[in-house]
Amino acid sequence: MKTSIATVSVPGSFPEKLAAIAKAGFDGIEIFEQDFLASDLSPRAVGKMVREAGLEITLFQPFRDFEGLPEPERSRAFARAARKFELMNELGTDLMLICSSVHPKALGGVDRASADLAELGDLAARRGIRIGFEALAWGRHVFDHRDAWEIVRRADHPNIGLILDSFHTLARKIDPDTIRSIPGDRIFFVQLADAPAIDMDLLYWSRHFRNMPGEGDLDVAGFTRAVMAAGYRGPLSLEIFNDQFRGGIPNTVAADGYRSLKTLIDDVRRTEPSLGGALLPARGEIKGVEFIEFATGEADRAPLEALINAAGFHLAGKHRSKRVNWWRQGAVNLLVNTETEGLAFSSWLNHGTAVSEIALRVDDPARVASRAGSLGAQQHKAARGPSELDIPGFRGVGGSVLRLIDDASGVADLWEVDFTAAERDKPAEGNEIGLQSVDHIAQTMAYDEMLSWTLFYRAIFRANRAPMVDVADPDGLVRSQAIDAGGLRITLNGADAPRTVASRFIEDTFGSSVQHIAFSVSDIFTAAEKLSARNFPLLEIGDNYYADLEARFGLAPELAAKMRALNILYDEDAEGRFYQLYSKALPGGLFFEIVQRAERYDGYGAPNAPFRIAAQKRAMGPRSVPRR
Ligand code: MG
Ligand code: MG
């Protein structure tokens, strides 16, 4: 199955688009006419450039407002088409897309449209060109692929076929299974796009909010399954109009497109076994977090380790050959790396104190690494000492590394062999506060990176995405996307407004990274009391919050008073209850959260985020001089 993408989907000049598309791995491109017109290259030069990049031109598009016109517009439309056929011959492509007319003078009628197409088919045949007819969701008379198919069927011409576009079908909520009965060889081309579920004007939605399959809410997989079941075997091509991508980086957008398309094709092949089975190794199943490593410098280490220590962790060991301290509590392992070379060191130089590695327990590290590699994730080999394990890894958010391990990787050895045993498994009596595991990891990034990283996690791992939520910072909006990958929950927070806490964090850490780590406890009240005794720098929440909380949830006054005394925030929904508290942030902005989930509460306390952020802003004070 050939992969293709429309030039309009990728930002940049024509040569930049082409280079990015070829580098990403696509087989072909659709030439969006405007992209061609905007370049100053001749059609022959463009065709040559495309072929030299190792790509083929799968489609020339769009030709608008053709069918159903009265004279003299009709003759003009035919003359215009003839000119484009010449251009296509020079470019070296044989397939043209005609989208259903929005011309105010266009007349309806299936027979009129099919007669026009049949006549154009004769003209096209003489030029060796085929025509695909596409129903735009907002077409004047034709806005449903079933009507477009009926027009193509009645045109009954070998050079006239159907073009399907997942957006136009799914945006109009047309059942994609209606495609199954269309003969596959009459479908000339298939375009794919997803979009977030927003209720808005179809044209505006399509031109500005399309996104890569898997990034939105449309059933693009169901659509693609229907197309394949119909017997279509031509290219699958991404046609994405998206304001954010237009302002993005060509290589990133093209690579995301390829990742999304390959993931989709793999998903479809897995569910339609007649297509020959899976294309990629299966998605990884995350069982849990084995360790989180912080990269820091000798001078910045003290405040970080003070926070870790105050949270009840004990120093469980030191690395035998590297400057790495191992802190442990419950099933949580934190590493503090102050090496002066390697990944951790460059991470510290680039980001300040930050999470440089996250090791995940997965079902089969080699398989998951292979899938990630096939989807373009950048592999990362650790520089290893003699006793260290060969653990596969690849780059994640902000250049940090995700390591993949399982019991067979010899994780036990990792701790036994690589670390001194001096203080291992000897937490000082009563020091632990009951942390059990990592509840979630919050990564903060620019808003326009969010779709990309959501796709990254969901393409590589089995993971569900919750609806995106807006969080009000006093100085702007932050958007939060939760991803539940079984043994790892991740929240991606995206900020545009420059004065939000999230943006300040991005600025202070020079890019995207982990902003907070949330640990789970089974009794947050006991934990909070122990934390106070350990001088844990609790984030103080205002009295107004608690007065409102008591009223909002009808809490017993004693309970509300206890929460207020311990700075515990609270949320509940139909599924259960949620308690959370925060540390103050370290100088670089990193902080800890401690949570207790009761019953089946599945969220992250989003309604509390504005209060947490306001409290953090009070604790940070006004911004004066840059920190670094
Ligand atoms: Mg289209
Ligand atoms: Mg959180």
Short mmCIF file of N, CA and C and ligand atoms in Angstrom, two decimals, residues 30 61 97 134 136 163-165 168 191 210 239 241, ligand 1:
data_model
loop_
_atom_site.label_atom_id
_atom_site.label_comp_id
_atom_site.label_asym_id
_atom_site.label_seq_id
_atom_site.Cartn_x
_atom_site.Cartn_y
_atom_site.Cartn_z
N GLU A 30 0.68 14.40 -3.44
CA GLU A 30 -0.36 15.06 -4.22
C GLU A 30 0.14 16.47 -4.42
N GLN A 61 -4.24 18.34 -7.79
CA GLN A 61 -5.52 18.80 -7.24
C GLN A 61 -5.46 20.26 -6.83
N LEU A 97 -7.85 15.50 -9.53
CA LEU A 97 -9.01 15.51 -8.65
C LEU A 97 -9.95 16.65 -9.05
N GLU A 134 -14.68 13.97 -6.47
CA GLU A 134 -14.79 13.96 -5.00
C GLU A 134 -15.96 14.81 -4.55
N LEU A 136 -17.35 17.22 -2.06
CA LEU A 136 -17.01 18.07 -0.91
C LEU A 136 -18.19 18.06 0.05
N ILE A 163 -13.13 9.68 -6.05
CA ILE A 163 -12.12 9.96 -5.02
C ILE A 163 -12.85 10.10 -3.69
N LEU A 164 -12.35 9.41 -2.70
CA LEU A 164 -12.95 9.45 -1.37
C LEU A 164 -12.02 10.22 -0.43
N ASP A 165 -12.64 10.94 0.50
CA ASP A 165 -11.88 11.73 1.47
C ASP A 165 -12.56 11.51 2.82
N HIS A 168 -14.69 14.40 4.37
CA HIS A 168 -16.00 14.75 3.80
C HIS A 168 -17.07 13.73 4.18
N GLN A 191 -8.13 9.93 0.10
CA GLN A 191 -7.48 10.92 0.97
C GLN A 191 -7.94 10.72 2.40
N ARG A 210 -8.38 20.22 10.32
CA ARG A 210 -8.06 18.82 10.03
C ARG A 210 -6.78 18.48 10.76
N GLU A 239 -4.40 14.44 3.43
CA GLU A 239 -4.70 15.80 2.96
C GLU A 239 -5.14 16.59 4.18
N PHE A 241 -5.39 20.16 6.18
CA PHE A 241 -5.35 21.62 6.26
C PHE A 241 -5.41 21.95 7.75
MG MG B 1 -10.01 16.06 -0.36
#
